[in-house]
Structure formats: C-alpha cells, structure tokens
Amino acid sequence: MAEALQSGMPVRLSLRRRLVNRAVMAATGVAALLVLIPLFLILGFLGAKGIGSVNWAFLTHTPVPVGELGGGMANAIVGTFMILGIASLIGVPWGIAGGIYLSEYGRNRFGNAIRFTADVLNGVPSIVTGMAVYGLVVVTQGHFSAFAGGIALGIMMIPIIVRATEEMLLMVPQTIREAALGLGIPQWRTTLSVTLRTASSGVITGIMLAFARVAGETAPLLFTAFGNQFWNLKLNQPTAALSLQVYTYAISPYEDWHRMAWAGALVLIVMIMGTISVVRIIASRGMLKGAA
Amino acid sequence: MGVGIEVRGLRAWFGASEALHGISVEMRPNTVTAIIGPSGCGKSTFVRCLNRMHETIPGARVEGEVRIGSTDVYGNGTPAVEVRRRVGMVFQKPNPFPTMTIYDNVAAGLKLNGFRNRRELDETVERSLHMAALWDEVKDGLKKQSGASLSGGQQQRLCIARALAVQPEVLLMDEPASALDPISTAKIEDLIYQLKERFTVVIVTHNMQQAARVAEWTGFFLMGDLIEFDKTQKIFTTPGDKRTEDYITGRFG
Ligand SMILES: Nc1ncnc2c1ncn2[C@@H]1O[C@H](COP(=O)(O)OP(=O)(O)O)[C@@H](O)[C@H]1O
Ligand SMILES: [Mg+2]
C-alpha cells in the first residue's frame, strides 16, 4: 500500500484531482450562470419591450389623456427622485445611527430588543407600512404627498441599513478601534472617523441595497404619494412616481399605455442602476481622501 | 523628553478574575524597560493599565496608583484621552488604519483631535516618519498609498510613527516585533535604542535576547505578580529569585 502510494498511485491521484477540480469549477461556473440568467432575461426583455417607447417626449412630457398618442412620464421620473430623496434623508442617517448603536453599545437587552424590532420591521409587508403612514401622516395632514411617500419608503430603508451597518462595523477588527483610542482620540470620534470610515464601503453597499429595494416599491406609495397626472414639485402635494405610473398603465386595457408601462419600467431600472453606479464611483474616489 | 513612571499597588481585573495582584515599580525618565514573563502572566494587562486602555474592555477594572511624570493617571478629573495622548502605545499586530493614506495614518492622532494647521501637520508627519526610520521608503506615496499597502515591518514602523506624532512622553510597546521577520525586527530594535533619547520606553517581549539587547532595566512577571525588577544585566546573570532563574534558563514558560 505504502509502496503503491510512493510509485504509481500519485499520478493517478493527481489525474483524479485534476478531473474533480475541473468538474467542480464547471459546476460553480454553471451555477453562477444560472444566477445571472433570470437577471439578464428580465433586463433583456425589459429592454426589448421598452426601448422603442423611450424617446425625448417620454422623458420630458407629462401623461396625456386616454386616446391621445404621445405624452410621457417626466413628472413621475422627477416625483420618484423627490420621494426617494426624502426616503434617503430619513432612512440613511437613522439607519446608520441605529447600526452604530447596535455594534458599539448594543450588547445588552435593549440592543437585542432593537435587533428583533428591526428584523420584524424588515418582514412587514410593504403595503402595511403604506397603510400605517396613511393613517399617521396622510389622514393627519389631510392630503396625499411626496412627503408621506418618502416617509413610508424611509421607514422601509431603516431596518435594512441598521442591520447592514451593524454587520459591517462588527467586521472592523477591535485592534483598529484600540489604535485610535490609544492615540487619545475620544470614543465618539473613533466611532465616526475611524470605525465607520473603515467600514464605509460595506455600509454604502447596505445603503444601496436598501435604496434599490424601495425604489421600485408600489404598494406603500398607493395611499401616500398617491400619484399625479400633472407636474408637481411641492412636497405636500400628491406626487407621481414611476412605479405607480407603471402599475396604473400596465393594468389598463389600452395597448398604447402598455407600451408606456414597459418604457416606464425600463427607465426605473436604469435610474436605479445609474444612481448606484454614481454613488459607487464617488465613494471609491473619496475613499482615500483626508481623514476627519 | 521622557518622564518617570511610578506604579503603586496596581491591581487589575477582567470581570471577577484578577490578572494583576498589586504591582509596585518605578521607572526612570528616558530609560528602556523590558517586561518579560510566560504567556498569560499579565504583561499586556500591565502596560495597558499605564495608559488606561485596560478599562476599554467590558467588565475590566483597575485599583491602585499610577503616576506618569506629575500626572495621577487614575486621579479624579484626569481624562483618559489626556493620559493616552501622553502615553503612546504600539500593539503586537501592526494595526494601521486601512482606509487612510500613509500621511493620514501618521496625522490621525492630531487631526482627529482637532488640530488643523497644515504646515505643522506636514512637519510633524515628516519628523515622525524620520524618527520611525520609514521616511525614505514612503516619502513618494505619502498621500497616495494606503497604510495597509505596506509590508508588515513597514506597517509596524508606521504605527510607531503614528504614536510618535502626538508627541507622547512615554511609549509602550506590546511585543512590537513578534509578528515580524528578523530584518524588520532588527530595524525596530535599532529604533527603540534611539527613541529613549526622547521618551521613556516600556517594551513587552517574549524574546529574552531582545530584552538583553534593547533594555537597561527588566521586570519579570509571573501569574500576575512582578517577581523581580532590576538592571537587565543583573536579571540575566545573577537573578535574585529562583523563579526568575528558572524562567531565564528555560526551565519553564
Ligand atoms: N479580554 C480578556 N478577558 C478576560 N481575560 C483576559 C483578557 N485578556 C487577558 N485575560 C487574562 O488575563 C491574564 C493576563 O493576560 P495578558 O496580560 O494578556 O498576558 P500576557 O500579555 O502576559 O500574555 C491571562 O490569564 C488572560 O487569560
Ligand atoms: Mg500579551
């Protein structure tokens, strides 16, 4: 046996190893491809169906009444940005603050309670969040608004960002925090300028995940932002959003509106991907810029 | 200039377990003191008590008196951040800030404490890197290269420069060369030898040759007690305690 291992066997073993290696590599390659197929299917289908209807008018005009040809979703594109802007202003600082608390101070009962709440909030169906904001904001204020829509989406962003930030901060080695404290840098400064900064690329990924997750939401906007066929730039007025517009047009019986719905969906996807890319580029540029 | 260190009846706990059982020792200004002893005897805990890093561990506690120069380290009204600015620390594993440039790593202690004068920052960074014998190797990539892109030995010298930049009076080094190759180790030993001109240095080491090379004083720790503290020469040739002798001659630890 030992002799066999020393002489003939190793060659056969290594051949077997090479084959297994090849097979496993092929299998993982196929698996990766399988993951990508649905993505490319959706993007390709969307592109094929939508690209024909995306033109200058679509990007610069408001919708026209049924029966008339033309018109666009300019107001919905701007409305989507307004609502997502408000949502991010709420969700990002709140989420990061929560994540910092959990990772740096939250190893106690209260921390566990917050963790649990965040996970539950993450599991709440988005239409329920929309209804809650309807009751709390829309009814109180007496009207639908971009503001209410932003609050609904912002609330949805918070738990995602909280947990992502916590996880990323926990991955920063304790030795990095000690290095900062050892220089006489105060605790709060260490957390913001060293720990959070070290984890920043992961935290930004978490924020983008939350952003992409809510950017296409329709249900929570139904009775908050409500939608609008006309231009509106006021935060306290009913506001159009691409997702709402796509929904309205897609369930309509009109062929022309179906075309517009495809185009709207395509524009929405491009907007999300564009925003994420821009943030990534800016973030990676800023990465090695001065401390503090 | 370095200042003296005076420790009286220092006890330290991790939760309920006591890691140091009443240490008393005095170190003179501008000396290098080596702390030796087997793993787990409390060497790290001891030096971390000198700059109040011990209390950053949840459940950790300290009793007794430590004086650095004229400062009562554990006195009422002495802020921990103030102590840590005056007592610099270099850790066992090089720990540069990975998302900062070399320049920002060295400047971090000043910048993050609100110091903003660009010209003085530039000067301090250059002077600290010179003192840490790293300037020539990094001067071209100061503001482009990340601190994490350096080799292990360079990273550790970067950490030394970072500690020196806040102009401390005492420098604590916890096995600063144990993760490094022999050439880097030699560089850091040379460095320590020069540093005592300006600082009082306390260096924890596992390596007895290293203690003999860099330190004029040596303290031998065993299970949370300081067994013997004397001139290095004396500790290594005619130790006063049987346990020191056993350790030096390799009979345990
Ligand atoms: N973070 C910690 N929590 C609990 N006990 C610790 C911790 N760090 C060290 N200890 C204990 O304190 C004692 C002294 O440890 P340490 O000072 O690190 O020893 P050394 O540096 O001499 O190897 C050891 O018994 C060790 O197990
Ligand atoms: Mg140690």
Coordinates of C-alpha atoms and ligand atoms in Angstrom, one line a residue:
Chain A
M1 CA 0.0 0.0 0.0
A2 CA 2.7 2.5 1.1
E3 CA 4.7 1.4 -1.9
A4 CA 1.8 2.0 -4.2
L5 CA 1.4 5.5 -2.8
Q6 CA 5.0 6.2 -3.5
S7 CA 5.2 4.9 -7.0
G8 CA 2.2 4.6 -9.3
M9 CA -0.6 6.0 -7.2
P10 CA 0.2 9.7 -7.0
V11 CA 0.0 10.1 -10.8
R12 CA -3.5 8.6 -10.8
L13 CA -4.5 10.6 -7.8
S14 CA -3.4 13.8 -9.4
L15 CA -5.3 12.9 -12.5
R16 CA -8.4 12.3 -10.5
R17 CA -7.8 15.5 -8.6
R18 CA -7.5 17.4 -11.8
L19 CA -10.7 15.9 -13.1
V20 CA -12.5 16.7 -9.9
N21 CA -11.1 20.2 -9.9
R22 CA -12.4 20.7 -13.5
A23 CA -15.8 19.3 -12.6
V24 CA -16.2 21.5 -9.6
M25 CA -15.1 24.5 -11.5
A26 CA -17.5 23.8 -14.3
A27 CA -20.3 23.2 -11.8
T28 CA -19.7 26.6 -10.0
G29 CA -19.5 28.3 -13.4
V30 CA -22.8 26.8 -14.4
A31 CA -24.3 27.8 -11.0
A32 CA -23.1 31.4 -11.5
L33 CA -24.6 31.4 -15.0
L34 CA -27.9 30.1 -13.6
V35 CA -28.0 33.0 -11.1
L36 CA -27.3 35.5 -13.9
I37 CA -29.9 34.1 -16.4
P38 CA -33.0 35.5 -14.7
L39 CA -31.3 38.9 -14.3
F40 CA -30.4 39.0 -18.0
L41 CA -33.8 37.7 -19.0
I42 CA -35.6 40.4 -17.2
L43 CA -33.2 43.2 -18.4
G44 CA -33.2 41.9 -21.9
F45 CA -37.0 41.5 -22.0
L46 CA -37.5 44.9 -20.5
G47 CA -35.0 46.5 -22.9
A48 CA -36.6 44.8 -25.9
K49 CA -40.2 45.8 -24.9
G50 CA -39.4 49.3 -23.5
I51 CA -36.6 50.8 -25.6
G52 CA -38.9 51.5 -28.6
S53 CA -41.1 53.8 -26.5
V54 CA -38.4 55.7 -24.6
N55 CA -38.0 58.9 -26.5
W56 CA -37.4 62.5 -25.8
A57 CA -41.2 63.2 -25.3
F58 CA -41.4 60.3 -22.8
L59 CA -38.6 61.9 -20.7
T60 CA -39.9 65.5 -20.9
H61 CA -43.7 65.4 -21.1
T62 CA -46.4 64.6 -18.7
P63 CA -49.1 61.9 -19.4
V64 CA -51.8 62.7 -22.0
P65 CA -55.5 61.6 -21.7
V66 CA -56.5 58.2 -23.0
G67 CA -56.9 58.1 -26.7
E68 CA -54.3 60.8 -27.4
L69 CA -51.0 59.4 -28.6
G70 CA -47.7 60.6 -27.1
G71 CA -47.0 62.1 -23.7
G72 CA -44.5 60.9 -21.2
M73 CA -43.6 60.3 -17.6
A74 CA -41.4 63.2 -16.9
N75 CA -43.4 64.2 -13.8
A76 CA -43.2 60.6 -12.5
I77 CA -39.4 60.5 -13.0
V78 CA -39.0 63.7 -11.0
G79 CA -41.5 62.5 -8.5
T80 CA -39.6 59.3 -8.0
F81 CA -36.4 61.2 -7.3
M82 CA -38.3 63.5 -4.8
I83 CA -39.8 60.6 -2.9
L84 CA -36.5 58.6 -2.9
G85 CA -34.6 61.7 -1.8
I86 CA -36.9 62.2 1.2
A87 CA -36.8 58.4 2.0
S88 CA -33.0 58.5 2.0
L89 CA -32.8 61.6 4.1
I90 CA -34.9 59.7 6.7
G91 CA -33.6 56.2 6.2
V92 CA -29.8 56.7 5.9
P93 CA -29.0 58.8 9.0
W94 CA -31.5 57.0 11.1
G95 CA -30.3 53.6 9.9
I96 CA -26.6 54.4 10.3
A97 CA -27.2 55.8 13.8
G98 CA -29.1 52.6 14.8
G99 CA -26.4 50.4 13.3
I100 CA -23.7 52.2 15.2
Y101 CA -25.6 51.9 18.5
L102 CA -26.1 48.1 18.0
S103 CA -22.5 47.4 17.1
E104 CA -20.7 49.7 19.5
Y105 CA -23.0 49.8 22.5
G106 CA -25.8 47.3 21.9
R107 CA -24.5 44.1 23.5
N108 CA -27.4 44.2 26.1
R109 CA -31.1 43.5 26.4
F110 CA -32.1 46.8 24.8
G111 CA -29.8 46.1 21.9
N112 CA -31.4 42.7 21.4
A113 CA -34.9 44.3 21.5
I114 CA -33.9 46.8 18.8
R115 CA -32.4 44.0 16.7
F116 CA -35.6 42.0 17.0
T117 CA -37.7 45.0 16.1
A118 CA -35.6 45.8 13.1
D119 CA -36.0 42.2 11.8
V120 CA -39.7 42.3 12.3
L121 CA -40.0 45.7 10.6
N122 CA -38.0 44.2 7.7
G123 CA -40.6 41.5 7.4
V124 CA -43.6 43.7 7.5
P125 CA -45.4 43.7 4.1
S126 CA -44.8 47.0 2.3
I127 CA -48.5 47.7 1.9
V128 CA -48.9 47.5 5.6
T129 CA -46.2 50.2 6.1
G130 CA -48.1 52.3 3.5
M131 CA -51.3 51.9 5.4
A132 CA -49.7 52.9 8.7
V133 CA -48.2 56.0 7.1
Y134 CA -51.6 56.7 5.5
G135 CA -53.2 56.7 9.0
L136 CA -50.4 58.6 10.7
V137 CA -49.4 61.2 8.1
V138 CA -52.0 61.4 5.3
V139 CA -55.1 61.4 7.5
T140 CA -53.5 63.9 9.9
Q141 CA -52.4 66.2 7.2
G142 CA -55.5 65.8 5.2
H143 CA -53.8 65.2 1.9
F144 CA -51.6 62.7 0.0
S145 CA -48.0 63.9 -0.5
A146 CA -44.4 63.1 -1.7
F147 CA -43.6 63.7 1.9
A148 CA -45.9 60.8 3.1
G149 CA -44.5 58.6 0.3
G150 CA -40.9 59.4 1.4
I151 CA -41.7 58.5 5.0
A152 CA -43.2 55.2 4.0
L153 CA -40.1 54.2 1.9
G154 CA -37.7 55.7 4.5
I155 CA -39.3 53.5 7.2
M156 CA -38.6 50.5 5.0
M157 CA -35.0 51.5 4.5
I158 CA -34.2 51.9 8.2
P159 CA -34.1 48.2 9.3
I160 CA -32.1 47.2 6.2
I161 CA -29.5 49.9 6.8
V162 CA -29.4 49.3 10.6
R163 CA -28.6 45.6 10.2
A164 CA -26.1 46.1 7.3
T165 CA -24.3 48.9 9.2
E166 CA -24.1 46.8 12.4
E167 CA -22.7 43.8 10.5
M168 CA -20.1 45.9 8.7
L169 CA -19.0 47.7 11.9
L170 CA -18.7 44.4 13.7
M171 CA -16.3 43.3 10.9
V172 CA -13.9 46.1 11.8
P173 CA -11.2 44.5 13.9
Q174 CA -11.1 45.6 17.6
T175 CA -7.4 46.4 17.1
I176 CA -8.4 49.3 14.8
R177 CA -10.6 50.8 17.5
E178 CA -7.8 50.3 20.0
A179 CA -5.3 52.0 17.8
A180 CA -7.5 55.1 17.7
L181 CA -8.3 55.1 21.4
G182 CA -4.6 54.6 22.2
L183 CA -3.9 57.9 20.4
G184 CA -6.1 59.7 22.8
I185 CA -8.9 60.1 20.2
P186 CA -12.3 60.3 22.0
Q187 CA -14.7 57.4 21.8
W188 CA -17.3 59.2 19.6
R189 CA -14.6 60.5 17.2
T190 CA -13.1 57.0 17.0
T191 CA -16.5 55.6 16.1
L192 CA -17.3 58.1 13.4
S193 CA -13.9 58.9 11.9
V194 CA -12.2 55.5 12.2
T195 CA -14.6 52.6 12.7
L196 CA -17.4 53.8 10.5
R197 CA -14.9 55.1 7.9
T198 CA -13.1 51.7 7.9
A199 CA -16.4 50.0 7.2
S200 CA -17.7 52.7 4.8
S201 CA -17.6 50.7 1.6
G202 CA -19.7 47.9 3.2
V203 CA -22.1 50.5 4.8
I204 CA -22.6 52.1 1.4
T205 CA -23.4 48.7 -0.1
G206 CA -26.0 48.3 2.6
I207 CA -27.5 51.7 1.8
M208 CA -27.6 51.0 -1.9
L209 CA -29.3 47.7 -1.2
A210 CA -32.0 49.5 0.8
F211 CA -32.3 52.1 -1.9
A212 CA -32.7 49.6 -4.7
R213 CA -35.2 47.6 -2.6
V214 CA -37.5 50.6 -2.0
A215 CA -37.0 52.4 -5.3
G216 CA -39.4 50.1 -7.1
E217 CA -42.0 49.8 -4.4
T218 CA -45.5 50.5 -5.5
A219 CA -47.8 49.3 -2.7
P220 CA -46.6 51.7 0.0
L221 CA -47.0 54.7 -2.3
L222 CA -50.6 53.9 -3.3
F223 CA -52.1 55.7 -0.4
T224 CA -49.3 58.0 0.5
A225 CA -47.8 59.7 -2.6
F226 CA -50.9 58.6 -4.5
G227 CA -49.7 59.6 -8.0
N228 CA -50.4 62.6 -10.1
Q229 CA -51.0 63.1 -13.9
F230 CA -49.6 66.6 -13.8
W231 CA -46.4 68.3 -12.8
N232 CA -45.9 68.8 -9.1
L233 CA -42.8 69.9 -7.4
K234 CA -44.4 70.6 -4.0
L235 CA -43.5 68.1 -1.2
N236 CA -47.0 68.4 0.3
Q237 CA -49.0 67.6 -2.8
P238 CA -49.9 64.2 -4.4
T239 CA -46.9 63.2 -6.4
A240 CA -46.4 60.9 -9.3
A241 CA -43.9 58.0 -9.1
L242 CA -42.6 55.7 -11.9
S243 CA -43.7 52.6 -10.0
L244 CA -47.2 53.9 -9.6
Q245 CA -47.4 55.0 -13.2
V246 CA -46.2 51.7 -14.4
Y247 CA -48.8 49.9 -12.3
T248 CA -51.6 52.1 -13.5
Y249 CA -50.7 51.8 -17.1
A250 CA -50.0 48.1 -17.0
I251 CA -53.4 47.2 -15.7
S252 CA -55.2 49.5 -18.1
P253 CA -56.9 48.0 -21.2
Y254 CA -55.1 50.2 -23.7
E255 CA -52.4 49.0 -25.9
D256 CA -50.6 52.4 -26.0
W257 CA -50.5 52.5 -22.2
H258 CA -49.0 49.1 -22.1
R259 CA -46.1 50.3 -24.3
M260 CA -45.7 53.3 -21.9
A261 CA -45.6 50.9 -18.9
W262 CA -42.8 48.9 -20.4
A263 CA -40.9 52.1 -21.1
G264 CA -41.5 53.3 -17.5
A265 CA -40.2 50.1 -16.1
L266 CA -37.1 50.3 -18.2
V267 CA -36.4 53.9 -17.2
L268 CA -36.9 53.0 -13.5
I269 CA -34.4 50.2 -13.7
V270 CA -31.9 52.4 -15.5
M271 CA -32.4 55.1 -12.8
I272 CA -31.7 52.7 -10.0
M273 CA -28.6 51.2 -11.7
G274 CA -27.4 54.7 -12.6
T275 CA -27.8 56.0 -9.1
I276 CA -26.0 53.1 -7.6
S277 CA -23.1 53.4 -10.1
V278 CA -22.7 57.1 -9.5
V279 CA -22.7 56.6 -5.7
R280 CA -20.1 53.8 -6.0
I281 CA -17.8 55.9 -8.2
I282 CA -18.0 58.9 -5.9
A283 CA -17.5 56.7 -2.8
S284 CA -14.4 54.9 -4.3
R285 CA -12.9 58.3 -5.3
G286 CA -13.4 59.7 -1.8
M287 CA -12.1 56.6 -0.1
L288 CA -8.5 57.7 0.4
K289 CA -9.2 61.4 0.8
G290 CA -8.2 63.1 4.1
A291 CA -9.3 62.0 7.5
A292 CA -12.0 63.7 9.5
Chain B
M1 CA 11.5 64.5 27.0
G2 CA 10.6 61.3 28.8
V3 CA 9.1 61.3 32.3
G4 CA 9.3 58.8 35.1
I5 CA 6.6 56.1 35.7
E6 CA 5.6 55.2 39.3
V7 CA 3.3 52.4 40.0
R8 CA 2.0 51.5 43.4
G9 CA -0.3 48.6 44.4
L10 CA -1.7 48.2 40.9
R11 CA -4.4 45.5 40.7
A12 CA -6.4 44.7 37.6
W13 CA -9.4 42.5 36.9
F14 CA -11.2 41.1 34.0
G15 CA -14.7 40.7 35.4
A16 CA -14.2 38.6 38.5
S17 CA -10.8 37.3 37.7
E18 CA -7.8 39.2 39.0
A19 CA -5.0 39.5 36.4
L20 CA -2.6 41.7 38.4
H21 CA -2.1 41.3 42.2
G22 CA -0.6 44.5 43.4
I23 CA 2.3 45.7 41.2
S24 CA 4.7 48.3 42.5
V25 CA 7.6 49.6 40.5
E26 CA 9.4 52.7 39.5
M27 CA 10.9 53.5 36.1
R28 CA 13.2 56.4 35.5
P29 CA 12.8 59.0 32.7
N30 CA 14.5 58.1 29.4
T31 CA 15.1 54.5 30.2
V32 CA 14.0 51.4 28.3
T33 CA 12.4 48.8 30.4
A34 CA 11.7 45.3 29.2
I35 CA 8.7 43.3 30.6
I36 CA 9.3 39.6 30.3
G37 CA 7.4 36.5 31.5
P38 CA 5.5 33.5 30.3
S39 CA 2.3 33.8 28.3
G40 CA -0.7 34.9 30.3
C41 CA 1.3 36.3 33.2
G42 CA -0.2 39.8 32.8
K43 CA 2.4 41.7 30.7
S44 CA -0.1 43.1 28.3
T45 CA -2.5 43.9 31.1
F46 CA 0.2 45.7 33.0
V47 CA 1.2 48.1 30.1
R48 CA -2.5 48.6 29.2
C49 CA -3.0 49.9 32.8
L50 CA -0.4 52.5 32.3
N51 CA -2.4 54.3 29.6
R52 CA -5.9 53.4 30.7
M53 CA -6.5 51.1 27.8
H54 CA -7.4 48.3 30.2
E55 CA -10.7 49.9 31.1
T56 CA -11.9 49.9 27.4
I57 CA -12.5 46.1 27.8
P58 CA -16.1 45.5 29.1
G59 CA -16.0 44.4 32.7
A60 CA -12.4 45.3 33.2
R61 CA -11.4 47.3 36.4
V62 CA -8.2 48.8 38.0
E63 CA -7.2 49.6 41.5
G64 CA -4.0 51.3 42.8
E65 CA -1.9 54.2 41.8
V66 CA -0.1 55.1 38.6
R67 CA 1.9 58.3 38.1
I68 CA 3.3 59.4 34.8
G69 CA 5.6 62.4 35.4
S70 CA 3.4 64.5 37.6
T71 CA 0.1 63.2 36.3
D72 CA -2.0 61.0 38.5
V73 CA -3.2 58.6 35.8
Y74 CA -6.2 57.3 37.8
G75 CA -6.8 60.5 39.7
N76 CA -10.2 62.1 39.8
G77 CA -10.5 64.5 36.9
T78 CA -7.7 63.1 34.8
P79 CA -9.4 62.3 31.5
A80 CA -8.4 59.0 29.9
V81 CA -7.9 60.7 26.5
E82 CA -5.4 63.1 28.1
V83 CA -3.4 60.2 29.5
R84 CA -3.4 58.3 26.2
R85 CA -2.1 61.4 24.4
R86 CA 0.9 61.5 26.7
V87 CA 1.5 57.7 26.8
G88 CA 1.7 56.3 23.3
M89 CA 1.1 52.7 22.5
V90 CA 2.3 50.3 19.8
F91 CA 0.5 47.0 19.6
Q92 CA 1.6 43.4 18.9
K93 CA 0.0 43.2 15.5
P94 CA 0.5 46.2 13.2
N95 CA -2.8 48.0 13.0
P96 CA -2.7 50.9 10.6
F97 CA -6.0 52.5 9.6
P98 CA -6.7 50.6 6.4
T99 CA -8.8 53.3 4.6
M100 CA -6.3 56.1 5.3
T101 CA -3.2 57.1 3.4
I102 CA 0.2 56.9 5.0
Y103 CA 0.1 60.6 5.7
D104 CA -3.3 60.4 7.3
N105 CA -2.3 57.4 9.4
V106 CA 0.5 59.4 10.9
A107 CA -1.5 62.6 11.2
A108 CA -4.6 60.8 12.6
G109 CA -3.9 61.4 16.3
L110 CA -3.5 65.2 15.7
K111 CA -6.2 65.6 13.0
L112 CA -8.9 63.7 14.9
N113 CA -8.2 65.7 18.0
G114 CA -9.0 68.9 16.1
F115 CA -5.5 70.0 15.1
R116 CA -5.8 71.8 11.7
N117 CA -2.5 73.7 10.9
R118 CA -1.4 72.2 7.6
R119 CA 2.2 73.3 7.8
E120 CA 2.7 72.0 11.2
L121 CA 0.9 68.7 10.3
D122 CA 3.3 68.3 7.3
E123 CA 6.3 68.9 9.5
T124 CA 5.1 66.5 12.3
V125 CA 4.3 63.8 9.8
E126 CA 7.8 64.1 8.2
R127 CA 9.6 64.2 11.5
S128 CA 7.7 61.2 12.9
L129 CA 8.4 59.1 9.8
H130 CA 12.0 60.1 10.0
M131 CA 12.1 59.0 13.7
A132 CA 10.5 55.7 12.8
A133 CA 13.1 55.2 10.0
L134 CA 10.3 54.9 7.4
W135 CA 10.5 58.3 5.6
D136 CA 12.8 57.2 2.8
E137 CA 10.6 54.2 2.0
V138 CA 7.3 56.0 1.9
K139 CA 8.0 59.6 1.0
D140 CA 6.8 59.2 -2.6
G141 CA 3.5 57.6 -1.8
L142 CA 2.6 59.6 1.3
K143 CA -0.8 60.9 0.2
K144 CA -1.5 58.3 -2.5
Q145 CA -0.7 54.9 -0.9
S146 CA -2.9 53.3 1.8
G147 CA -1.3 52.4 5.1
A148 CA -2.4 48.8 4.5
S149 CA -0.4 48.5 1.3
L150 CA 2.9 48.4 3.2
S151 CA 4.8 45.3 4.3
G152 CA 4.3 44.0 7.8
G153 CA 7.5 45.6 9.1
Q154 CA 6.8 48.9 7.4
Q155 CA 3.3 48.9 8.9
Q156 CA 4.7 48.4 12.3
R157 CA 7.1 51.4 11.8
L158 CA 4.1 53.3 10.5
C159 CA 2.3 52.6 13.7
I160 CA 5.3 53.7 15.7
A161 CA 5.4 57.0 13.7
R162 CA 1.7 57.4 14.3
A163 CA 2.3 57.0 18.0
L164 CA 5.2 59.5 18.0
A165 CA 3.3 62.1 16.1
V166 CA 1.2 63.0 19.1
Q167 CA 4.4 63.7 20.9
P168 CA 4.0 61.5 23.9
E169 CA 6.4 61.3 26.9
V170 CA 6.1 57.6 27.3
L171 CA 6.0 54.9 24.7
L172 CA 4.5 51.5 25.5
M173 CA 5.2 48.6 23.1
D174 CA 3.5 45.3 23.5
E175 CA 5.6 42.7 21.7
P176 CA 6.1 45.1 18.7
A177 CA 8.3 42.7 16.8
S178 CA 6.7 39.3 17.5
A179 CA 4.9 39.3 14.2
L180 CA 7.8 40.4 12.1
D181 CA 10.7 39.0 10.2
P182 CA 14.3 39.2 11.6
I183 CA 15.3 42.2 9.4
S184 CA 12.3 44.2 10.4
T185 CA 12.8 43.2 14.0
A186 CA 16.4 44.4 13.9
K187 CA 15.2 47.8 12.4
I188 CA 12.7 48.2 15.2
E189 CA 15.3 47.3 17.9
D190 CA 17.6 50.0 16.5
L191 CA 14.8 52.4 16.6
I192 CA 14.0 51.7 20.3
Y193 CA 17.6 52.3 21.1
Q194 CA 17.3 55.8 19.6
L195 CA 13.9 56.5 21.0
K196 CA 15.0 56.5 24.6
E197 CA 16.7 59.8 23.9
R198 CA 13.3 61.4 23.8
F199 CA 10.9 59.0 25.5
T200 CA 10.6 56.6 28.4
V201 CA 10.0 53.2 26.7
V202 CA 8.4 50.1 28.2
I203 CA 8.6 47.1 25.9
V204 CA 6.9 43.8 26.4
T205 CA 8.8 41.0 24.8
H206 CA 8.8 37.2 24.6
N207 CA 12.3 37.3 23.3
M208 CA 15.0 37.4 26.0
Q209 CA 17.8 38.2 23.6
Q210 CA 15.7 41.2 22.6
A211 CA 15.3 42.3 26.1
A212 CA 19.0 42.0 26.7
R213 CA 19.7 44.0 23.5
V214 CA 17.4 47.0 24.0
A215 CA 16.6 47.4 27.6
E216 CA 18.7 48.5 30.6
W217 CA 16.0 47.5 33.0
T218 CA 13.9 44.4 33.1
G219 CA 10.9 43.3 35.0
F220 CA 9.9 39.6 35.3
F221 CA 6.2 38.9 35.7
L222 CA 4.7 35.6 36.8
M223 CA 1.0 34.8 37.2
G224 CA 0.1 38.4 37.8
D225 CA 2.9 39.3 40.1
L226 CA 6.1 41.3 39.5
I227 CA 8.7 38.8 40.7
E228 CA 11.8 40.8 40.1
F229 CA 12.8 44.2 38.8
D230 CA 16.4 45.1 38.2
K231 CA 19.1 46.0 35.8
T232 CA 18.8 43.8 32.7
Q233 CA 22.4 42.7 33.2
K234 CA 21.7 41.6 36.7
I235 CA 18.4 39.7 35.8
F236 CA 20.2 37.8 33.1
T237 CA 23.3 36.9 35.0
T238 CA 22.6 36.8 38.7
P239 CA 18.8 36.9 39.3
G240 CA 17.7 37.3 42.9
D241 CA 14.8 35.0 42.6
K242 CA 14.7 31.2 41.9
R243 CA 11.7 31.6 39.7
T244 CA 13.4 34.3 37.6
E245 CA 16.4 32.0 37.1
D246 CA 14.1 29.1 36.2
Y247 CA 12.5 31.2 33.5
I248 CA 15.7 32.7 32.2
T249 CA 17.3 29.3 31.9
G250 CA 14.3 27.9 30.1
R251 CA 13.1 25.6 32.8
F252 CA 9.5 26.7 32.3
G253 CA 7.4 29.1 30.2
Ligands
LIG1 N1 -10.0 40.3 27.3 C1 -9.8 39.5 28.4 N2 -10.8 39.0 29.1 C2 -10.6 38.1 30.1 N3 -9.4 37.7 30.5 C3 -8.4 38.2 29.9 C4 -8.5 39.1 28.7 N4 -7.2 39.4 28.3 C5 -6.4 38.7 29.1 N5 -7.0 38.0 30.0 C6 -6.4 37.1 31.1 O1 -5.6 37.9 31.9 C7 -4.4 37.2 32.1 C8 -3.2 38.1 31.7 O2 -3.3 38.2 30.3 P1 -2.2 39.1 29.4 O3 -2.0 40.4 30.2 O4 -2.7 39.2 28.1 O5 -0.9 38.2 29.5 P2 0.4 38.3 28.6 O6 0.4 39.6 27.8 O7 1.5 38.3 29.6 O8 0.5 37.1 27.7 C9 -4.5 35.9 31.4 O9 -4.8 34.9 32.4 C10 -5.5 36.1 30.4 O10 -6.2 34.9 30.2
MG2 MG 0.4 39.8 25.7

